[in-house]
Short mmCIF file of C-alpha atoms in Angstrom, two decimals:
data_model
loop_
_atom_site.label_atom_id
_atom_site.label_comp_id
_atom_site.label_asym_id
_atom_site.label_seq_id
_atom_site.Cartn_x
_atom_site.Cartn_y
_atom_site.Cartn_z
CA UNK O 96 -116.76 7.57 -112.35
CA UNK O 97 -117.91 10.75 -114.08
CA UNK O 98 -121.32 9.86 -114.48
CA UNK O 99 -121.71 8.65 -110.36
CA UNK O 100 -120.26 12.33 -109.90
CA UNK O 101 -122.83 13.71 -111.98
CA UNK O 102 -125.73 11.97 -110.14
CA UNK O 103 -124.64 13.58 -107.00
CA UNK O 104 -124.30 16.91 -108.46
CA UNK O 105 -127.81 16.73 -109.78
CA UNK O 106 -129.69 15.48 -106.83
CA UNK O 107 -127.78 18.25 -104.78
CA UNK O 108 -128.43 20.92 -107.34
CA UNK O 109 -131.93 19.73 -107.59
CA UNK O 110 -132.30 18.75 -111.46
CA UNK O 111 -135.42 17.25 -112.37
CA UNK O 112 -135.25 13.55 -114.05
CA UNK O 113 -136.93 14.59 -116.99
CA UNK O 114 -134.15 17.23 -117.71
CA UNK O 115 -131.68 14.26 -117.16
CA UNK O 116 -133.41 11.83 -119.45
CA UNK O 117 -133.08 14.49 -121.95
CA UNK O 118 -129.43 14.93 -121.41
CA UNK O 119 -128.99 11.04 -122.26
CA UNK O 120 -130.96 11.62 -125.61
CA UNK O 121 -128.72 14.38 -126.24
CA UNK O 122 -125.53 12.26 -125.65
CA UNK O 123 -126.62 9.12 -127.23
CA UNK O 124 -127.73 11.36 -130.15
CA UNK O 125 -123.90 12.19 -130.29
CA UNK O 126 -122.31 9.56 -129.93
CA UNK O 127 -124.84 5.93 -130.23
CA UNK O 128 -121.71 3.84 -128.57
CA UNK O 129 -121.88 6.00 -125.23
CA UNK O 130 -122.53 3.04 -123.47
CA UNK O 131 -122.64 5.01 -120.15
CA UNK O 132 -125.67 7.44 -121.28
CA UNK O 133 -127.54 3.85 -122.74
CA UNK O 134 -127.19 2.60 -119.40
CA UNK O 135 -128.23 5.98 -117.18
CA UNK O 136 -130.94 6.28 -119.44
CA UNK O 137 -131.81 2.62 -118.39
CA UNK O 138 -132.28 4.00 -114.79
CA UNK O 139 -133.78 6.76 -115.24
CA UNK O 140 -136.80 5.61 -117.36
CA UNK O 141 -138.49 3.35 -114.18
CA UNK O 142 -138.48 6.42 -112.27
CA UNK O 143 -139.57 9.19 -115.26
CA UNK O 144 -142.21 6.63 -116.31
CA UNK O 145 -142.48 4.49 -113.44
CA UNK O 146 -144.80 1.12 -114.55
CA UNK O 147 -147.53 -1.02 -112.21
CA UNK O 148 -144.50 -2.61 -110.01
CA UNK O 149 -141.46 -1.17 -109.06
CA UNK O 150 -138.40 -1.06 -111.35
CA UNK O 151 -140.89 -1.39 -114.45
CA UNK O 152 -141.69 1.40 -117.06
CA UNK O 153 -144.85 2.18 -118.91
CA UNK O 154 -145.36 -0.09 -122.06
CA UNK O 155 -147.24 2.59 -123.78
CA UNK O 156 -144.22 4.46 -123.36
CA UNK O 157 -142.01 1.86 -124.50
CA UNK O 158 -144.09 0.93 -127.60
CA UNK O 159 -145.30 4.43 -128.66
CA UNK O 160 -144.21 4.70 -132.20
CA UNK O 161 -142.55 1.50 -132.36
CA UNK O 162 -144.59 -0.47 -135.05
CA UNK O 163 -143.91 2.87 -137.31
CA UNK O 164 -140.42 2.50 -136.87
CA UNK O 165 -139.94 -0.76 -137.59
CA UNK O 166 -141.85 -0.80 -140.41
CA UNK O 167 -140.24 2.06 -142.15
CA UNK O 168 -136.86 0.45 -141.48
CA UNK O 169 -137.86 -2.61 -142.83
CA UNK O 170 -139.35 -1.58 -146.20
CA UNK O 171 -136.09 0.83 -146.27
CA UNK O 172 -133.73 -2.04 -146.05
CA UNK O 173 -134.84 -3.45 -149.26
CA UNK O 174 -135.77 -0.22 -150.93
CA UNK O 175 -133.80 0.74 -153.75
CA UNK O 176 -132.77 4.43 -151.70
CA UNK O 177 -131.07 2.06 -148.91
CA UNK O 178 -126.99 2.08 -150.08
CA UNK O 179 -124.96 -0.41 -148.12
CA UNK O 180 -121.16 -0.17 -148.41
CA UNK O 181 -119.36 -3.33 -147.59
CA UNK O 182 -115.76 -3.37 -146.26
CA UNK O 183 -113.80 -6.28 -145.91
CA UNK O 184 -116.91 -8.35 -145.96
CA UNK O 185 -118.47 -6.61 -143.41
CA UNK O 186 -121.92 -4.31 -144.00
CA UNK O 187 -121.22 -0.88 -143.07
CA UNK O 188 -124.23 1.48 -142.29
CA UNK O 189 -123.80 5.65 -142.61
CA UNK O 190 -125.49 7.20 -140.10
CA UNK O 191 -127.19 9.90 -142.00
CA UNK O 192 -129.35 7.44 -143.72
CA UNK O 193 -131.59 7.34 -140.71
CA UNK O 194 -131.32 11.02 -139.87
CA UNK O 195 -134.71 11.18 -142.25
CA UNK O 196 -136.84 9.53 -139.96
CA UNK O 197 -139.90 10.96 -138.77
CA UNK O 198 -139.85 12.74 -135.83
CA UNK O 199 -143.42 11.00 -134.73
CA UNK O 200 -141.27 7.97 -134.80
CA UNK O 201 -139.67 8.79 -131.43
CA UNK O 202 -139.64 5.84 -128.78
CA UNK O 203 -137.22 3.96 -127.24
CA UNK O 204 -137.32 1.08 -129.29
CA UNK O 205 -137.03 3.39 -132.56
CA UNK O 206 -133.79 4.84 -130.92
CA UNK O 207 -131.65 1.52 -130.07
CA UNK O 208 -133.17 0.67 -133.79
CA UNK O 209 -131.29 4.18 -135.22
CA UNK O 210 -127.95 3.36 -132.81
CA UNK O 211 -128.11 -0.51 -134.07
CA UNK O 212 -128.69 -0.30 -137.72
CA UNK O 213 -126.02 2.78 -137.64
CA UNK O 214 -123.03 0.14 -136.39
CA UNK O 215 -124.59 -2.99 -135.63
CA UNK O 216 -121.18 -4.20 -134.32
CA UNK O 217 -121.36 -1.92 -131.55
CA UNK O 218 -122.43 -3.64 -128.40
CA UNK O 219 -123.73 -0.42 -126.43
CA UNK O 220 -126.86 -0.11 -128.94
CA UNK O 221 -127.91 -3.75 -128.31
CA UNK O 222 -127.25 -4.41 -124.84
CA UNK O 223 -129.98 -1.31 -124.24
CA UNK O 224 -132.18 -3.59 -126.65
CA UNK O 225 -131.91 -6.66 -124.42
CA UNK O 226 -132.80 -4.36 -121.31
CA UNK O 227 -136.12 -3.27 -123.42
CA UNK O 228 -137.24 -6.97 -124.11
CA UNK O 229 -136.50 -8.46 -121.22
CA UNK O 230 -138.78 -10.38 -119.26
CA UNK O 231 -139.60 -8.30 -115.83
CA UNK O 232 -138.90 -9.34 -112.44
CA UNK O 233 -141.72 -11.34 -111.77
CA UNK O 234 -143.87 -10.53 -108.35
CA UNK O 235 -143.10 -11.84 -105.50
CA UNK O 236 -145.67 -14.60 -105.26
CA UNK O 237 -145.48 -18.82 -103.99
CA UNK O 238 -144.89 -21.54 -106.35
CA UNK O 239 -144.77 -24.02 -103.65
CA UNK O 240 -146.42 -24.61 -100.01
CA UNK O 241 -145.53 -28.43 -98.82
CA UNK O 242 -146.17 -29.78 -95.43
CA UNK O 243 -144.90 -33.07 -94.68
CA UNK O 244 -145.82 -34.60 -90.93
CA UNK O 245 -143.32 -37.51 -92.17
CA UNK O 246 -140.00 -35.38 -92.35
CA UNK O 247 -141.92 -32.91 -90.23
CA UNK O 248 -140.73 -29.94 -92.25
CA UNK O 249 -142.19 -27.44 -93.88
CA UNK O 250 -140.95 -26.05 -97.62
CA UNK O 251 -141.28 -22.94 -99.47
CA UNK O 252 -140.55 -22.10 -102.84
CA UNK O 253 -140.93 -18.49 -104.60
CA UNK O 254 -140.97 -16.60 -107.83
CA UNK O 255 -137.76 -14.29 -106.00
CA UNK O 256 -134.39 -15.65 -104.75
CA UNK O 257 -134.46 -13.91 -101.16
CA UNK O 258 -132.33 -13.49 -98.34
CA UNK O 259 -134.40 -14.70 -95.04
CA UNK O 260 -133.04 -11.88 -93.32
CA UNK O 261 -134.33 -9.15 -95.42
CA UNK O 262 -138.21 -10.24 -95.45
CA UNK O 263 -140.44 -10.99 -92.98
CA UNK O 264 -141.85 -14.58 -93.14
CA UNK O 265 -144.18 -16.04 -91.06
CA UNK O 266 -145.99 -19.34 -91.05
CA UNK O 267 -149.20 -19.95 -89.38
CA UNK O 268 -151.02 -23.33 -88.07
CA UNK O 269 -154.66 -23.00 -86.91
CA UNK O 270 -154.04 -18.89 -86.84
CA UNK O 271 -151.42 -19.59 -84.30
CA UNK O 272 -147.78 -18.54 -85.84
CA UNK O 273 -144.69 -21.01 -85.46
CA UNK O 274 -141.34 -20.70 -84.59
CA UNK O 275 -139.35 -21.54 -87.70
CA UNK O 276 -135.82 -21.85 -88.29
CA UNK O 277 -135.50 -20.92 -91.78
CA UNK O 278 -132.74 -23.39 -93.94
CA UNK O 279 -131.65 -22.68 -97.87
CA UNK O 280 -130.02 -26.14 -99.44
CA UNK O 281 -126.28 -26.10 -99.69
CA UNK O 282 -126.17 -23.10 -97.01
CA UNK O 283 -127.16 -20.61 -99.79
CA UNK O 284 -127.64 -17.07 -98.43
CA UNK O 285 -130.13 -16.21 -101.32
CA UNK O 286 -132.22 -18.47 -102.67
CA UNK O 287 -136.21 -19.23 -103.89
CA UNK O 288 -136.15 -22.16 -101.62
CA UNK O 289 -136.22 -22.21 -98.12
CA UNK O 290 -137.28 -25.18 -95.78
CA UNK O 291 -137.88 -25.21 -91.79
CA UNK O 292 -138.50 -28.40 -89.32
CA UNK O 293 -142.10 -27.84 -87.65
CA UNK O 294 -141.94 -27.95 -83.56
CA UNK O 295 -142.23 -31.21 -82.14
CA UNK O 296 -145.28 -29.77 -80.13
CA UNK O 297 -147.37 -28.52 -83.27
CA UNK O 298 -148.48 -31.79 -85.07
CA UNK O 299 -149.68 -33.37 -81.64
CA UNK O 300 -153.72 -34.61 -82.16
CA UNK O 301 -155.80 -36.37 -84.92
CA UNK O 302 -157.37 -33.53 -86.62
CA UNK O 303 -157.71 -31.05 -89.91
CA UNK O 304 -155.13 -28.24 -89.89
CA UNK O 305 -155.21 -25.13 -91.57
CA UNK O 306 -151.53 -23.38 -92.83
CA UNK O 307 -151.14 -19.74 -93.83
CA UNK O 308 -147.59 -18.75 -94.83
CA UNK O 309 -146.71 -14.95 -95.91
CA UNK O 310 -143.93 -13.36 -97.08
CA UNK O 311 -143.33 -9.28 -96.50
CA UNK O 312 -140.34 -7.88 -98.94
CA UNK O 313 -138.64 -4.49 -97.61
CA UNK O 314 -140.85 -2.71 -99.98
CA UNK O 315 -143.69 -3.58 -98.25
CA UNK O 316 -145.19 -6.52 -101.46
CA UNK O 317 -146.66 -9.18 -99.67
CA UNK O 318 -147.30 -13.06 -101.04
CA UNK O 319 -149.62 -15.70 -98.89
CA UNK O 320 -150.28 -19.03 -98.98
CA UNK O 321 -153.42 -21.32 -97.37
CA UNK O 322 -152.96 -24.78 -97.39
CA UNK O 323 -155.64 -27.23 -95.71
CA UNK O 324 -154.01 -30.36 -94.70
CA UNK O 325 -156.23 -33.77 -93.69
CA UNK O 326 -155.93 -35.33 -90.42
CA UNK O 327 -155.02 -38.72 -92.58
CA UNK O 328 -153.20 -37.04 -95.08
CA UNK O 329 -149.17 -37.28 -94.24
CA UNK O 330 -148.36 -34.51 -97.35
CA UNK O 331 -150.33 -31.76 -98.62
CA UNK O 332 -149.34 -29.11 -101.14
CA UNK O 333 -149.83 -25.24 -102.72
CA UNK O 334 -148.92 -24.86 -105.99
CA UNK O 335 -149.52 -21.29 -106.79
CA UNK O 336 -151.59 -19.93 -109.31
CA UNK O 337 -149.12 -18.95 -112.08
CA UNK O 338 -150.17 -20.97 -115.28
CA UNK O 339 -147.10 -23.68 -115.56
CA UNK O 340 -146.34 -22.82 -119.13
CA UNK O 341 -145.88 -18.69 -118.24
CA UNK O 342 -142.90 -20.00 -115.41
CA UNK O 343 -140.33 -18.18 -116.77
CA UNK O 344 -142.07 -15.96 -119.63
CA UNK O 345 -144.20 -13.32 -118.81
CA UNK O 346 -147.67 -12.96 -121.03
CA UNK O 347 -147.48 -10.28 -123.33
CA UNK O 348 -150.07 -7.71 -124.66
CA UNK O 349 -150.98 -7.38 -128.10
CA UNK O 350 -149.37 -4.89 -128.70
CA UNK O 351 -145.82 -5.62 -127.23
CA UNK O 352 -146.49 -9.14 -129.14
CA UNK O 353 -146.96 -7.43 -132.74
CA UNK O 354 -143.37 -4.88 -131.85
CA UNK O 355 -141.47 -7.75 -131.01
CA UNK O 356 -142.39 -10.18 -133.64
CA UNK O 357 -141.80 -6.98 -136.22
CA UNK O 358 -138.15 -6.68 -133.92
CA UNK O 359 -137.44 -9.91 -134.70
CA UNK O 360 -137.93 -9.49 -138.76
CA UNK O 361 -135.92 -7.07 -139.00
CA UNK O 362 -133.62 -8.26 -137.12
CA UNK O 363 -133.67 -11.45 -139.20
CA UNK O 364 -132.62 -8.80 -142.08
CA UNK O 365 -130.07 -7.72 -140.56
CA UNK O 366 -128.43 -11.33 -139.60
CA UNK O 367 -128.73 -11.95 -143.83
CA UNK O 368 -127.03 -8.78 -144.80
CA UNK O 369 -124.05 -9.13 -142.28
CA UNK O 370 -124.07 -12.74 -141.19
CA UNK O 371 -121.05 -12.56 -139.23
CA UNK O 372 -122.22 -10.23 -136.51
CA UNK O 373 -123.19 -12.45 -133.56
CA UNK O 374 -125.38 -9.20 -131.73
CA UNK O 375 -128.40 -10.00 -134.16
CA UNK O 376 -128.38 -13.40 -134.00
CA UNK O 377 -128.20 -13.39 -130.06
CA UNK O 378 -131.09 -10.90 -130.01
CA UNK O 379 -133.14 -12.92 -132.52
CA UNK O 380 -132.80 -15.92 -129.88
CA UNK O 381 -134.01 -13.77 -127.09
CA UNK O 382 -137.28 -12.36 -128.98
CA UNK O 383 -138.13 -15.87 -130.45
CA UNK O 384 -137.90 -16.99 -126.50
CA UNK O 385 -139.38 -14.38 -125.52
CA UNK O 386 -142.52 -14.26 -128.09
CA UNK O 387 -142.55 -18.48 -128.10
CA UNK O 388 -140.30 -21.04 -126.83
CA UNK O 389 -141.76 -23.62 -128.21
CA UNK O 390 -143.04 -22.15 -131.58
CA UNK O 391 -139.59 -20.96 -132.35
CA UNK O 392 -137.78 -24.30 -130.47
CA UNK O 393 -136.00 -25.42 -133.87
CA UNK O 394 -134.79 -21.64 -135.17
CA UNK O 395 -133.52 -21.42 -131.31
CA UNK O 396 -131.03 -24.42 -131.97
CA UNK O 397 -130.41 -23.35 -135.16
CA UNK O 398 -129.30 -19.77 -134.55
CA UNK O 399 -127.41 -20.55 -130.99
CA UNK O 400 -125.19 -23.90 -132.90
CA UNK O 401 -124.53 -20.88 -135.68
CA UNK O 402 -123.73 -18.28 -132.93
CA UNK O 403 -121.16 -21.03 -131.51
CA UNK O 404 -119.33 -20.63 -135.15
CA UNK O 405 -119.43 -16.97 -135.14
CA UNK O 406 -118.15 -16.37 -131.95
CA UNK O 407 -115.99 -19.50 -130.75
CA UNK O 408 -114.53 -17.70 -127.78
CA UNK O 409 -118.06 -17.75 -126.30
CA UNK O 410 -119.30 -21.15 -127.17
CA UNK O 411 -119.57 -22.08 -123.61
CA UNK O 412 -121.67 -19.57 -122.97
CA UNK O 413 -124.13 -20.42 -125.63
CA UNK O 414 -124.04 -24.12 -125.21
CA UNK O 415 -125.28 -23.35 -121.74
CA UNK O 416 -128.05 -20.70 -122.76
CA UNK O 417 -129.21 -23.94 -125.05
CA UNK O 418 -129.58 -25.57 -121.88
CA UNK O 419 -131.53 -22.99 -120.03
CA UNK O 420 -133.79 -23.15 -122.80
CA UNK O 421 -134.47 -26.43 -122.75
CA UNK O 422 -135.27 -27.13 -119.62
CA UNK O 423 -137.67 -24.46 -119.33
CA UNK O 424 -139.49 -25.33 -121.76
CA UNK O 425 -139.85 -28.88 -119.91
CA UNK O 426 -140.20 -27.36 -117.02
CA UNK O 427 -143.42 -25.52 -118.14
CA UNK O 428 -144.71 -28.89 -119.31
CA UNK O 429 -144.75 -30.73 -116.76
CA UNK O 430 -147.37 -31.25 -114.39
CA UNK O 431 -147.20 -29.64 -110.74
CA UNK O 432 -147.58 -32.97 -108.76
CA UNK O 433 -144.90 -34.93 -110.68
CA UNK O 434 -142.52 -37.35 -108.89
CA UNK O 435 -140.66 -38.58 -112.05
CA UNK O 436 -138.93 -36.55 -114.66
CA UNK O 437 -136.36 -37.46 -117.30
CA UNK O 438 -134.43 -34.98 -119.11
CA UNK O 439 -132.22 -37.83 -120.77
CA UNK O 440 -130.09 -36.88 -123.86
CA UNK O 441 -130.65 -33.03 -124.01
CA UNK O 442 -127.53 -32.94 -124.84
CA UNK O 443 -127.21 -30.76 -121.54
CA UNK O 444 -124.03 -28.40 -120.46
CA UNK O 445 -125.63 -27.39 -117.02
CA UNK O 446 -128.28 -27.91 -115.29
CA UNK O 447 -130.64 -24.81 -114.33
CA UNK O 448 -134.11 -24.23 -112.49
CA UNK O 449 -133.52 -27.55 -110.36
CA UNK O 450 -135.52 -25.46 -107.32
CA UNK O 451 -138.60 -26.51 -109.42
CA UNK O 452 -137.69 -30.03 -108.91
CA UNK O 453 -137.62 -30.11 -104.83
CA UNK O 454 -140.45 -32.67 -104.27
CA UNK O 455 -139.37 -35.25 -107.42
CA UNK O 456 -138.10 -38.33 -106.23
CA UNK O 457 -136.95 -39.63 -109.53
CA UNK O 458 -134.50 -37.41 -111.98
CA UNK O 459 -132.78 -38.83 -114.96
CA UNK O 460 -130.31 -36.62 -115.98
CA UNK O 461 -128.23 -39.28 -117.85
CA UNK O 462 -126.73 -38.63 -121.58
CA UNK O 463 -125.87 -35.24 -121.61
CA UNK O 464 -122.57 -32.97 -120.66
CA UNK O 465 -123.24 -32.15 -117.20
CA UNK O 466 -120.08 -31.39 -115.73
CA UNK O 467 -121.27 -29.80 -112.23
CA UNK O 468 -123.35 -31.37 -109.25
CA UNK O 469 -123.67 -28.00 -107.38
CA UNK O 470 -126.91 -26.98 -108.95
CA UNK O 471 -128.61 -30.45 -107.66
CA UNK O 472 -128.65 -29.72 -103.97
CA UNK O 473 -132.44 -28.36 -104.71
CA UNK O 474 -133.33 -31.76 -105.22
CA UNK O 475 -134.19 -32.03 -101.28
CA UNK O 476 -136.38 -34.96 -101.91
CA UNK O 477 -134.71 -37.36 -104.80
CA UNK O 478 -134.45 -40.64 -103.92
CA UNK O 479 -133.13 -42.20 -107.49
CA UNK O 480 -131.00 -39.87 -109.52
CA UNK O 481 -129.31 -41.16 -112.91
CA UNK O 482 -126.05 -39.06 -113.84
CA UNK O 483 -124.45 -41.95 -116.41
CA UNK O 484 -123.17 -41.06 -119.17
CA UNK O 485 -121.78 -36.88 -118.44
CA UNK O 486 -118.73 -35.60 -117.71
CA UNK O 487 -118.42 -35.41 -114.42
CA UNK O 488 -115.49 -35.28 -112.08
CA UNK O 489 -116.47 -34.78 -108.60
CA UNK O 490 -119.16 -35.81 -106.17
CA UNK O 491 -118.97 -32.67 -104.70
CA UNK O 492 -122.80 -31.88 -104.54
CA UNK O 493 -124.30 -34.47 -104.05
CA UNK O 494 -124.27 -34.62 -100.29
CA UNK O 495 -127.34 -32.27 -100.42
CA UNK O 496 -129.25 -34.50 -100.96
CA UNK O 497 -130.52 -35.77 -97.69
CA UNK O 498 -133.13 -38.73 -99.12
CA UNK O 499 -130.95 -39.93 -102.24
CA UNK O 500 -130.54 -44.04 -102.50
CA UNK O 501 -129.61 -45.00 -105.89
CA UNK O 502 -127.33 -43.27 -108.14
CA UNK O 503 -125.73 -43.89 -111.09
CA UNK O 504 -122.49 -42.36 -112.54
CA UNK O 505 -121.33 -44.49 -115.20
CA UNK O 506 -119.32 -43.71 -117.79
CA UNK O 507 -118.15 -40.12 -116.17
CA UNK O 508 -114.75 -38.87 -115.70
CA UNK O 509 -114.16 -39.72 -111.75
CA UNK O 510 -111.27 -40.48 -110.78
CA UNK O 511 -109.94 -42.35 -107.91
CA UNK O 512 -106.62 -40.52 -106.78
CA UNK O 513 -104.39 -38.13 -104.52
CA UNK O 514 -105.00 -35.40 -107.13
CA UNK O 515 -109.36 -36.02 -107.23
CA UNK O 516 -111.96 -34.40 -104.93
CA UNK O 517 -114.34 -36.25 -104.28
CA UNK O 518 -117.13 -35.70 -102.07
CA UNK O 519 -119.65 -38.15 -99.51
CA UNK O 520 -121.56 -40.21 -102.68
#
């Protein structure tokens, strides 16, 4: 690839990263669908204006200008110098109309704003956009410390799939370290659960216990874990101390808050004047999530049924983004020490975050349009799970589940036959 060549001939030639984030201006400038110089920019920003963790960039970089920007395009939208030729039903934008824009405006937000409201059919513009408000990776931190002397294992859940063989994890008892063999359910090479069986040798005597577990990522972030577990306690747990309803959103500043809520009007604007483009109504979905889940729950469904109609060929797709959705929004409202949860007629396509259910013992999953089991083999410790009423057509998962002794999967499309695979139920 021509731009991989490039990279090589820079580093060897010794060109600074400023001089190459100016080349991507200076391409994008060009030509806004050079979705190549969107996405070197992309990289190149982390390391130009490298934020507090790695991979991140400097919100005051991100934001400067931003609220002037959107502002200005806003009020021009409906301004009666704004000229909008329509084609075939579909809203055309000329590209010089935003060539006036203040040069003060500059900022990465005000450029993917330029590229998107010059063709807002053009998917290079907006998938920079979804890179900008994405959520970061979070830190590498513990959700979950559980010692249990009655299965005699030990379980670990984190805010990072990893790969056992790329950190260094160690678990301590009473300051003395243990040797753990590490397990991930379903044989999973990368995962944000990982369990061990504690030595036969360590839970010998009637007394108080302390547990320290840390985790060491190649970059050198470390995550620990105390846990104080009662000589008559058979269970004891850490739950972290990320606020349950900030799971999987990050908390915003002020001032990221005000740019994305004024994103999200004017990308509102933009859904009314060409109604048949699904990028704005995707990217409205994504800020509302990302400002509120719950504040913007009903506008969610609303826009994601109406992307469905706009763009058939990905209704899948959507229908399962619904169902990411919802369940983390239960998710983050449930409590940490539940045993029971019921996520009954959700009208569910797939099932997603189930590593935040390893300790329930009852899961009612039963009404919905589950058609995979594979996601459920985080549910180490279910005992009674409810699948009636899905469309299911194979077992196959469900022989995860070590401690599972009722289940129900009425009124799902298994079949009996030479033709069916069906795995241990």
């Amino acid at each position: 690839h021509g731009w991989d060549y490039r990279r090589l001939v820079c580093q060897h030639a010794k060109v600074t990263l400023e001089k190459e984030l100016s080349f991507t201006m200076d391409k994008i400038a060009a030509n806004f669908s050079n979705y190549s110089a969107w996405h070197y920019r992309s990289s190149l920003l982390p390391k130009v204006h490298p934020g507090s963790r790695e991979g991140t960039v400097k919100e005051d970089v991100l934001l400067e200008g931003a609220g002037t920007i959107l502002t200005y395009i806003f009020a021009y939208l409906f301004s009666s110098d704004c000229i909008i030729s329509v084609f075939f039903g579909r809203v055309m934008w000329c590209s010089c109309r935003f060539s006036v824009l203040p040069v003060s405006c500059a900022s990465e937000y005000s450029l993917v704003q330029n590229a998107t409201f010059t063709d807002p059919g053009d998917q290079s513009g907006w998938f920079y956009h979804r890179w900008l408000t994405g959520r970061e990776k979070p830190a590498l931190d513990f959700l979950l410390l559980y010692i249990s002397k009655e299965t005699r294992t030990v379980t670990l859940h984190l805010t990072q799939q990893i790969r056992i063989q790329e950190v260094e994890l160690t678990v301590r008892m009473n300051g003395v370290p243990l040797s753990l063999v590490w397990h991930a359910p379903s044989t999973l090479l990368c995962s944000p659960l990982w369990y061990a069986d504690i030595p036969g040798d360590a839970l010998v005597g009637d007394c108080d216990n302390e547990w320290k577990a840390t985790v060491r990522s190649l970059d050198g972030t470390e995550a620990h874990a105390d846990l104080s577990v009662k000589a008559s306690e058979q269970k004891a747990r850490f739950t972290g101390n990320i606020p349950r309803n900030h799971l999987f959103s990050c908390e915003l500043s002020a001032a990221r808050t005000s740019v994305l809520e004024k994103e999200l009007e004017v990308c509102q604007a933009l859904h009314e004047l060409e109604p048949q483009n699904k990028w704005p109504l995707l990217t409205c979905v994504l800020l509302m999530r990302a400002l509120d889940g719950s504040r913007f729950r009903e506008k969610i469904e609303k826009f994601l049924l109406e992307l469905s109609t706009v763009d058939p060929m990905r209704s899948a797709y959507y229908n399962d983004l619904r169902s990411r959705f919802v369940m983390e929004i239960a998710l983050e409202g449930l409590d940490a020490n539940v045993v029971c949860v019921s996520f009954a007629g959700k009208e569910l396509t797939c099932v997603h975050h189930t590593d935040h259910l390893a300790l329930v013992r009852d899961v009612d999953l039963s009404r919905n349009r589950i058609r995979s089991l594979h996601p459920l083999c985080f549910l180490r410790s279910v005992v009674r799970l409810n699948l009636s009423g899905n469309r299911v057509l194979t077992c196959l998962g469900l022989e995860e589940l070590p401690h599972l002794e009722w289940l129900s999967l009425e009124d799902n499309g298994i079949l009996l036959g030479p033709t069916t695979m069906v795995g241990p139920c």
